[in-house]
């Protein structure tokens, strides 16, 4: 089973996406969302998640509208990782704690089973650089091993993909959900993994790279810069 893709939409979205194969979507909040936008998003009949980033431990405040989402994801950056915030987020209901790559690096020397880590964990593999966020060229092996250890211990991992910065196909295969910023790409990917076909036409992904190997893998659609989409009509390529 491949993990489902979850598109992240802008909180100021004006045109609601047409989602058939996608069951979940997320909104990254900069502040409180317009009630009308939230109403239109929930009318799609999908599970809608709100995402908030805490980059400073002090003077940080969660938007009041976060409680109106089906689930909330609170991402703690390196400046927001403190014992008080971690305990606070873990005490909330319907809330998933998240870390950026540089904030997660503080924990990788200790096995997840020895930490009070919740059963759901969101990872955004970025490194903070002043006001900017920079994706790494590759995830360190220590981080991949720690995340795989977390999954092996029974945790549900949610990963935000940013290009090809995640350099381990097993990590993605063992993730519960994969978040991306491209709504149309998420819908296309979900249609492929769920065997969707329109008008007798199905689509498969073919990529020949060191990352994905020499076999069709829908995950390449989300992370590789160059993939071939092959339309198959009536079972004939």
Short mmCIF file of C-alpha atoms in Angstrom, two decimals:
data_model
loop_
_atom_site.label_atom_id
_atom_site.label_comp_id
_atom_site.label_asym_id
_atom_site.label_seq_id
_atom_site.Cartn_x
_atom_site.Cartn_y
_atom_site.Cartn_z
CA UNK A 1 0.00 0.00 0.00
CA UNK A 2 1.27 3.43 -0.93
CA UNK A 3 0.74 6.37 1.44
CA UNK A 4 -1.97 8.85 0.52
CA UNK A 5 -0.99 12.35 -0.59
CA UNK A 6 -2.43 15.35 1.25
CA UNK A 7 -2.41 18.67 -0.65
CA UNK A 8 -1.69 21.85 1.31
CA UNK A 9 -3.72 24.85 0.12
CA UNK A 10 -3.24 28.52 0.87
CA UNK A 11 -5.57 29.97 3.49
CA UNK A 12 -6.59 32.67 1.01
CA UNK A 13 -7.65 30.13 -1.64
CA UNK A 14 -10.40 31.51 -3.92
CA UNK A 15 -11.22 28.51 -6.12
CA UNK A 16 -12.04 25.26 -4.38
CA UNK A 17 -10.16 22.25 -5.85
CA UNK A 18 -12.02 19.42 -7.55
CA UNK A 19 -10.93 16.41 -5.51
CA UNK A 20 -12.23 12.94 -6.33
CA UNK A 21 -9.49 10.56 -5.15
CA UNK A 22 -8.08 12.80 -2.40
CA UNK A 23 -9.70 12.30 1.00
CA UNK A 24 -7.70 14.77 3.09
CA UNK A 25 -6.38 18.29 2.60
CA UNK A 26 -4.53 20.77 4.77
CA UNK A 27 -4.35 24.53 5.17
CA UNK A 28 -1.18 26.24 6.41
CA UNK A 29 -2.27 29.12 8.61
CA UNK A 30 -0.44 32.41 8.96
CA UNK A 31 -3.26 33.79 11.10
CA UNK A 32 -6.96 33.08 11.58
CA UNK A 33 -8.63 31.79 8.43
CA UNK A 34 -11.62 33.49 6.85
CA UNK A 35 -14.77 31.66 8.09
CA UNK A 36 -16.20 31.62 4.55
CA UNK A 37 -13.08 29.90 3.17
CA UNK A 38 -13.14 27.32 5.95
CA UNK A 39 -16.84 26.69 5.30
CA UNK A 40 -16.22 26.08 1.59
CA UNK A 41 -13.31 23.75 2.34
CA UNK A 42 -15.33 21.67 4.79
CA UNK A 43 -18.19 21.51 2.27
CA UNK A 44 -15.92 19.39 0.03
CA UNK A 45 -16.61 16.45 2.34
CA UNK A 46 -12.90 15.89 3.07
CA UNK A 47 -10.95 15.76 6.32
CA UNK A 48 -9.45 19.25 6.63
CA UNK A 49 -6.32 19.78 8.74
CA UNK A 50 -4.86 23.07 9.90
CA UNK A 51 -1.09 23.58 10.01
CA UNK A 52 0.61 26.16 12.26
CA UNK A 53 4.32 26.83 12.71
CA UNK A 54 5.85 27.89 16.02
CA UNK A 55 9.29 29.38 15.37
CA UNK A 56 9.70 31.24 18.65
CA UNK A 57 9.07 29.63 21.99
CA UNK A 58 8.10 32.90 23.62
CA UNK A 59 5.28 35.22 22.50
CA UNK A 60 3.88 32.47 20.23
CA UNK A 61 0.11 32.13 19.94
CA UNK A 62 -2.11 29.60 18.20
CA UNK A 63 -4.90 30.96 15.95
CA UNK A 64 -8.37 30.62 17.49
CA UNK A 65 -9.64 29.04 14.25
CA UNK A 66 -7.30 26.05 14.68
CA UNK A 67 -9.92 24.31 16.84
CA UNK A 68 -12.39 24.37 13.94
CA UNK A 69 -10.34 21.90 11.87
CA UNK A 70 -10.73 18.13 11.97
CA UNK A 71 -7.10 17.90 13.07
CA UNK A 72 -4.38 20.41 13.89
CA UNK A 73 -0.68 20.04 13.07
CA UNK A 74 1.66 22.23 15.11
CA UNK A 75 5.20 22.33 13.70
CA UNK A 76 7.92 23.36 16.16
CA UNK A 77 10.93 25.00 14.55
CA UNK A 78 14.35 25.18 16.24
CA UNK A 79 13.30 28.35 18.06
CA UNK A 80 10.01 26.81 19.16
CA UNK A 81 11.31 23.54 20.57
CA UNK A 82 11.00 23.82 24.29
CA UNK A 83 9.73 21.45 26.94
CA UNK A 84 6.76 23.70 27.73
CA UNK A 85 5.58 23.86 24.09
CA UNK A 86 6.06 20.13 23.52
CA UNK A 87 4.03 19.29 26.64
CA UNK A 88 1.37 21.81 25.67
CA UNK A 89 0.95 20.47 22.13
CA UNK A 90 0.84 16.89 23.37
CA UNK A 91 -1.92 17.81 25.84
CA UNK A 92 -4.25 19.04 23.09
CA UNK A 93 -6.87 16.81 21.49
CA UNK A 94 -6.91 16.07 17.73
CA UNK A 95 -3.45 17.59 17.47
CA UNK A 96 -0.30 16.25 15.80
CA UNK A 97 3.10 17.50 16.86
CA UNK A 98 5.59 18.32 14.09
CA UNK A 99 9.29 19.12 13.81
CA UNK A 100 11.48 20.72 11.21
CA UNK A 101 14.71 18.91 10.35
CA UNK A 102 16.85 21.20 12.49
CA UNK A 103 14.54 20.88 15.51
CA UNK A 104 14.36 17.08 15.11
CA UNK A 105 18.17 16.90 15.15
CA UNK A 106 18.04 17.66 18.88
CA UNK A 107 16.47 14.25 19.55
CA UNK A 108 18.17 11.83 17.16
CA UNK A 109 20.77 10.65 19.68
CA UNK A 110 17.99 9.16 21.80
CA UNK A 111 15.84 6.31 20.49
CA UNK A 112 12.16 7.26 19.99
CA UNK A 113 11.04 4.47 22.34
CA UNK A 114 12.94 6.20 25.16
CA UNK A 115 11.25 9.55 24.53
CA UNK A 116 7.70 10.58 25.27
CA UNK A 117 6.90 10.87 21.55
CA UNK A 118 3.22 10.71 20.54
CA UNK A 119 1.87 8.06 18.17
CA UNK A 120 1.57 10.59 15.31
CA UNK A 121 4.50 12.71 14.15
CA UNK A 122 4.80 15.27 11.34
CA UNK A 123 8.18 16.03 9.77
CA UNK A 124 9.02 19.00 7.53
CA UNK A 125 12.60 18.40 6.28
CA UNK A 126 13.76 22.01 6.18
CA UNK A 127 16.59 23.89 7.85
CA UNK A 128 15.93 27.38 9.16
CA UNK A 129 18.29 30.07 7.93
CA UNK A 130 17.27 33.45 9.32
CA UNK A 131 13.84 34.21 7.89
CA UNK A 132 14.22 31.58 5.14
CA UNK A 133 13.69 27.83 5.16
CA UNK A 134 16.14 25.76 3.11
CA UNK A 135 15.54 22.10 2.10
CA UNK A 136 18.63 19.93 2.63
CA UNK A 137 20.30 18.17 -0.27
CA UNK A 138 19.63 14.89 1.53
CA UNK A 139 18.45 13.71 4.92
CA UNK A 140 21.27 12.61 7.25
CA UNK A 141 21.43 8.87 7.83
CA UNK A 142 20.98 9.42 11.57
CA UNK A 143 17.65 11.14 10.91
CA UNK A 144 16.44 8.42 8.53
CA UNK A 145 17.40 5.71 11.04
CA UNK A 146 15.60 7.59 13.84
CA UNK A 147 12.43 8.03 11.79
CA UNK A 148 12.44 4.39 10.68
CA UNK A 149 12.91 3.38 14.32
CA UNK A 150 9.89 5.54 15.18
CA UNK A 151 7.78 3.80 12.52
CA UNK A 152 9.01 0.35 13.59
CA UNK A 153 7.93 1.13 17.15
CA UNK A 154 4.36 1.67 15.93
CA UNK A 155 4.29 5.41 15.24
CA UNK A 156 2.42 6.99 12.33
CA UNK A 157 4.75 9.26 10.36
CA UNK A 158 3.54 12.18 8.23
CA UNK A 159 6.11 13.71 5.87
CA UNK A 160 6.10 16.96 3.91
CA UNK A 161 7.98 16.50 0.64
CA UNK A 162 10.03 19.31 -0.85
CA UNK A 163 11.49 18.15 -4.16
CA UNK A 164 14.03 15.34 -3.85
CA UNK A 165 15.41 16.26 -0.41
CA UNK A 166 14.09 12.99 1.06
CA UNK A 167 16.57 10.47 -0.27
CA UNK A 168 15.13 7.25 1.09
CA UNK A 169 12.26 5.47 -0.65
CA UNK A 170 11.68 3.13 2.31
CA UNK A 171 11.02 6.12 4.57
CA UNK A 172 8.31 7.39 2.24
CA UNK A 173 6.84 3.93 1.71
CA UNK A 174 6.50 3.51 5.47
CA UNK A 175 4.97 6.93 6.03
CA UNK A 176 1.25 7.16 6.75
CA UNK A 177 0.64 10.38 4.78
CA UNK A 178 2.72 12.52 2.41
CA UNK A 179 1.96 16.24 2.29
CA UNK A 180 2.70 18.36 -0.80
CA UNK A 181 1.94 21.92 -1.90
CA UNK A 182 0.70 20.95 -5.39
CA UNK A 183 -3.03 20.17 -5.26
CA UNK A 184 -3.30 18.82 -8.82
CA UNK A 185 -0.26 16.60 -8.35
CA UNK A 186 -1.68 15.18 -5.14
CA UNK A 187 -4.97 14.35 -6.88
CA UNK A 188 -3.14 12.71 -9.81
CA UNK A 189 -0.96 10.64 -7.48
CA UNK A 190 -3.96 9.54 -5.40
CA UNK A 191 -5.82 8.53 -8.55
CA UNK A 192 -2.88 6.34 -9.57
CA UNK A 193 -2.40 4.55 -6.24
CA UNK A 194 -6.15 3.96 -5.93
CA UNK A 195 -6.39 2.55 -9.44
CA UNK A 196 -8.56 5.35 -10.75
CA UNK A 197 -9.32 5.48 -14.46
CA UNK A 198 -11.32 8.01 -16.44
CA UNK A 199 -12.87 7.04 -19.74
CA UNK A 200 -10.99 3.73 -19.79
CA UNK A 201 -7.62 5.51 -19.48
CA UNK A 202 -5.26 4.78 -16.59
CA UNK A 203 -1.91 6.40 -15.84
CA UNK A 204 1.27 4.79 -14.54
CA UNK A 205 4.59 6.31 -13.53
CA UNK A 206 7.91 5.20 -14.98
CA UNK A 207 11.20 6.53 -13.71
CA UNK A 208 14.71 5.20 -14.04
CA UNK A 209 16.83 6.77 -11.34
CA UNK A 210 19.05 5.66 -8.47
CA UNK A 211 16.43 6.75 -5.97
CA UNK A 212 13.39 4.87 -7.22
CA UNK A 213 15.03 2.00 -9.05
CA UNK A 214 14.07 0.50 -12.38
CA UNK A 215 10.44 -0.22 -11.61
CA UNK A 216 7.26 1.87 -11.81
CA UNK A 217 6.76 3.74 -8.53
CA UNK A 218 4.03 6.36 -8.05
CA UNK A 219 6.08 8.02 -5.29
CA UNK A 220 8.50 9.24 -7.97
CA UNK A 221 5.71 11.53 -9.12
CA UNK A 222 5.97 13.46 -5.84
CA UNK A 223 9.72 13.63 -5.37
CA UNK A 224 11.62 13.21 -8.65
CA UNK A 225 12.26 16.16 -11.00
CA UNK A 226 11.86 14.01 -14.13
CA UNK A 227 9.36 11.20 -14.49
CA UNK A 228 7.44 9.75 -17.42
CA UNK A 229 3.68 9.47 -17.19
CA UNK A 230 2.37 6.64 -19.34
CA UNK A 231 -1.28 6.63 -20.34
CA UNK A 232 -2.70 3.17 -20.86
CA UNK A 233 -5.90 2.83 -22.82
CA UNK A 234 -7.72 -0.48 -22.76
CA UNK A 235 -4.67 -2.20 -21.28
CA UNK A 236 -2.50 -1.28 -24.29
CA UNK A 237 0.34 1.19 -23.81
#
